[in-house]
């Protein structure tokens, strides 16, 4: 694997990102001051210090000062290292606040809603006016939907949407850690 030379730079481990139509291939290192990236049919994995991000195909995201800032479309599965201040990620439907956790976020344009799964740790959910709607604290997948009216709904899925326990294990492995979860019956449920 390419090694990270600077804690404030990103390392694209797997896949490729596009910026203004220009491809940034795996192995590239960069500092993201205020960048918007898109993925094509492939997923991408980027690492920054003790955080890692798996960006699914056909997604569009923004980084500001080397931190994920916005999801315009598609999804991001982040394993976030401890944050001194809450990391705020906006989506077309609601805002997610993170301090150190594993969280999956997907904007479902066909339903005009945001799906958020707190895979373990603590995640804050805010409306469009930054009003706290819910604090999700869990040891294993705990999803919620922010609907088009910025209200919260239960997830209509009986499994994590587009992310799996193996994804979490692999991201944590790249970060030289193990997942901080409590598995039901000591077994991974979603492979």
PDB file of C-alpha atoms in Angstrom, residues 92-183:
ATOM      1  CA  UNK A  92     -29.288  17.571   0.500  1.00  0.00           C
ATOM      2  CA  UNK A  93     -31.461  16.398   3.411  1.00  0.00           C
ATOM      3  CA  UNK A  94     -29.963  17.151   6.789  1.00  0.00           C
ATOM      4  CA  UNK A  95     -26.574  17.407   8.405  1.00  0.00           C
ATOM      5  CA  UNK A  96     -24.589  14.790  10.266  1.00  0.00           C
ATOM      6  CA  UNK A  97     -22.203  15.582  13.138  1.00  0.00           C
ATOM      7  CA  UNK A  98     -19.335  13.230  13.958  1.00  0.00           C
ATOM      8  CA  UNK A  99     -16.566  13.173  16.556  1.00  0.00           C
ATOM      9  CA  UNK A 100     -15.142   9.676  16.078  1.00  0.00           C
ATOM     10  CA  UNK A 101     -17.217   6.796  14.816  1.00  0.00           C
ATOM     11  CA  UNK A 102     -18.084   4.551  11.891  1.00  0.00           C
ATOM     12  CA  UNK A 103     -20.926   6.087   9.898  1.00  0.00           C
ATOM     13  CA  UNK A 104     -22.457   5.390   6.506  1.00  0.00           C
ATOM     14  CA  UNK A 105     -24.267   8.264   4.749  1.00  0.00           C
ATOM     15  CA  UNK A 106     -26.187   7.986   1.478  1.00  0.00           C
ATOM     16  CA  UNK A 107     -28.339  10.549  -0.270  1.00  0.00           C
ATOM     17  CA  UNK A 108     -31.109   8.629  -2.065  1.00  0.00           C
ATOM     18  CA  UNK A 109     -32.084  11.032  -4.828  1.00  0.00           C
ATOM     19  CA  UNK A 110     -34.943   8.814  -6.035  1.00  0.00           C
ATOM     20  CA  UNK A 111     -36.657   9.350  -2.642  1.00  0.00           C
ATOM     21  CA  UNK A 112     -35.133  12.782  -1.880  1.00  0.00           C
ATOM     22  CA  UNK A 113     -33.917  11.536   1.505  1.00  0.00           C
ATOM     23  CA  UNK A 114     -30.695  10.834   3.380  1.00  0.00           C
ATOM     24  CA  UNK A 115     -30.004   7.456   4.925  1.00  0.00           C
ATOM     25  CA  UNK A 116     -27.611   7.518   7.900  1.00  0.00           C
ATOM     26  CA  UNK A 117     -26.295   4.446   9.696  1.00  0.00           C
ATOM     27  CA  UNK A 118     -24.289   4.828  12.878  1.00  0.00           C
ATOM     28  CA  UNK A 119     -22.347   1.568  12.572  1.00  0.00           C
ATOM     29  CA  UNK A 120     -20.844   2.166  16.031  1.00  0.00           C
ATOM     30  CA  UNK A 121     -20.024   5.220  18.064  1.00  0.00           C
ATOM     31  CA  UNK A 122     -22.018   8.443  18.232  1.00  0.00           C
ATOM     32  CA  UNK A 123     -23.618  10.429  15.423  1.00  0.00           C
ATOM     33  CA  UNK A 124     -25.682  13.624  15.711  1.00  0.00           C
ATOM     34  CA  UNK A 125     -28.465  14.340  13.206  1.00  0.00           C
ATOM     35  CA  UNK A 126     -29.441  17.956  12.438  1.00  0.00           C
ATOM     36  CA  UNK A 127     -32.124  19.530  10.256  1.00  0.00           C
ATOM     37  CA  UNK A 128     -31.535  22.202   7.590  1.00  0.00           C
ATOM     38  CA  UNK A 129     -31.408  24.909  10.302  1.00  0.00           C
ATOM     39  CA  UNK A 130     -28.793  23.062  12.397  1.00  0.00           C
ATOM     40  CA  UNK A 131     -31.398  22.074  15.001  1.00  0.00           C
ATOM     41  CA  UNK A 132     -30.429  18.804  16.690  1.00  0.00           C
ATOM     42  CA  UNK A 133     -32.991  16.165  15.762  1.00  0.00           C
ATOM     43  CA  UNK A 134     -31.427  13.042  17.258  1.00  0.00           C
ATOM     44  CA  UNK A 135     -28.302  11.616  18.836  1.00  0.00           C
ATOM     45  CA  UNK A 136     -27.594   8.063  17.737  1.00  0.00           C
ATOM     46  CA  UNK A 137     -25.252   6.119  19.972  1.00  0.00           C
ATOM     47  CA  UNK A 138     -24.793   2.448  19.256  1.00  0.00           C
ATOM     48  CA  UNK A 139     -22.390  -0.487  19.239  1.00  0.00           C
ATOM     49  CA  UNK A 140     -23.740  -1.954  15.984  1.00  0.00           C
ATOM     50  CA  UNK A 141     -25.667  -0.698  12.930  1.00  0.00           C
ATOM     51  CA  UNK A 142     -28.341   1.821  13.897  1.00  0.00           C
ATOM     52  CA  UNK A 143     -29.899   3.445  10.784  1.00  0.00           C
ATOM     53  CA  UNK A 144     -32.323   6.326  10.339  1.00  0.00           C
ATOM     54  CA  UNK A 145     -33.827   8.269   7.419  1.00  0.00           C
ATOM     55  CA  UNK A 146     -33.970  12.059   7.089  1.00  0.00           C
ATOM     56  CA  UNK A 147     -36.915  12.552   4.742  1.00  0.00           C
ATOM     57  CA  UNK A 148     -37.577  15.371   2.269  1.00  0.00           C
ATOM     58  CA  UNK A 149     -39.332  17.372   5.014  1.00  0.00           C
ATOM     59  CA  UNK A 150     -36.261  17.032   7.283  1.00  0.00           C
ATOM     60  CA  UNK A 151     -38.205  14.764   9.604  1.00  0.00           C
ATOM     61  CA  UNK A 152     -36.801  11.483  10.879  1.00  0.00           C
ATOM     62  CA  UNK A 153     -38.216   8.122   9.806  1.00  0.00           C
ATOM     63  CA  UNK A 154     -37.275   4.601  10.695  1.00  0.00           C
ATOM     64  CA  UNK A 155     -35.166   2.841   8.100  1.00  0.00           C
ATOM     65  CA  UNK A 156     -37.347   0.792   5.734  1.00  0.00           C
ATOM     66  CA  UNK A 157     -34.550  -1.781   5.368  1.00  0.00           C
ATOM     67  CA  UNK A 158     -33.904  -4.752   7.639  1.00  0.00           C
ATOM     68  CA  UNK A 159     -30.192  -4.688   6.752  1.00  0.00           C
ATOM     69  CA  UNK A 160     -27.591  -1.923   6.384  1.00  0.00           C
ATOM     70  CA  UNK A 161     -28.035  -0.136   3.059  1.00  0.00           C
ATOM     71  CA  UNK A 162     -25.085  -0.647   0.650  1.00  0.00           C
ATOM     72  CA  UNK A 163     -22.491  -1.272   3.357  1.00  0.00           C
ATOM     73  CA  UNK A 164     -21.374  -4.391   5.149  1.00  0.00           C
ATOM     74  CA  UNK A 165     -19.396  -5.562   8.153  1.00  0.00           C
ATOM     75  CA  UNK A 166     -16.562  -6.610   5.838  1.00  0.00           C
ATOM     76  CA  UNK A 167     -16.298  -2.994   4.608  1.00  0.00           C
ATOM     77  CA  UNK A 168     -15.863  -1.808   8.181  1.00  0.00           C
ATOM     78  CA  UNK A 169     -13.252  -4.458   8.955  1.00  0.00           C
ATOM     79  CA  UNK A 170     -11.282  -3.643   5.797  1.00  0.00           C
ATOM     80  CA  UNK A 171     -11.321   0.116   6.388  1.00  0.00           C
ATOM     81  CA  UNK A 172     -10.232  -0.377  10.005  1.00  0.00           C
ATOM     82  CA  UNK A 173      -7.491  -2.762   8.814  1.00  0.00           C
ATOM     83  CA  UNK A 174      -6.060  -0.028   6.554  1.00  0.00           C
ATOM     84  CA  UNK A 175      -6.105   2.254   9.601  1.00  0.00           C
ATOM     85  CA  UNK A 176      -4.281  -0.383  11.701  1.00  0.00           C
ATOM     86  CA  UNK A 177      -7.258  -0.839  14.023  1.00  0.00           C
ATOM     87  CA  UNK A 178     -10.085  -3.248  14.700  1.00  0.00           C
ATOM     88  CA  UNK A 179     -13.787  -2.319  14.714  1.00  0.00           C
ATOM     89  CA  UNK A 180     -15.088  -0.981  18.016  1.00  0.00           C
ATOM     90  CA  UNK A 181     -18.403  -2.788  17.813  1.00  0.00           C
ATOM     91  CA  UNK A 182     -20.364  -5.337  19.811  1.00  0.00           C
ATOM     92  CA  UNK A 183     -21.489  -8.051  17.423  1.00  0.00           C
TER      93      UNK A 183
END
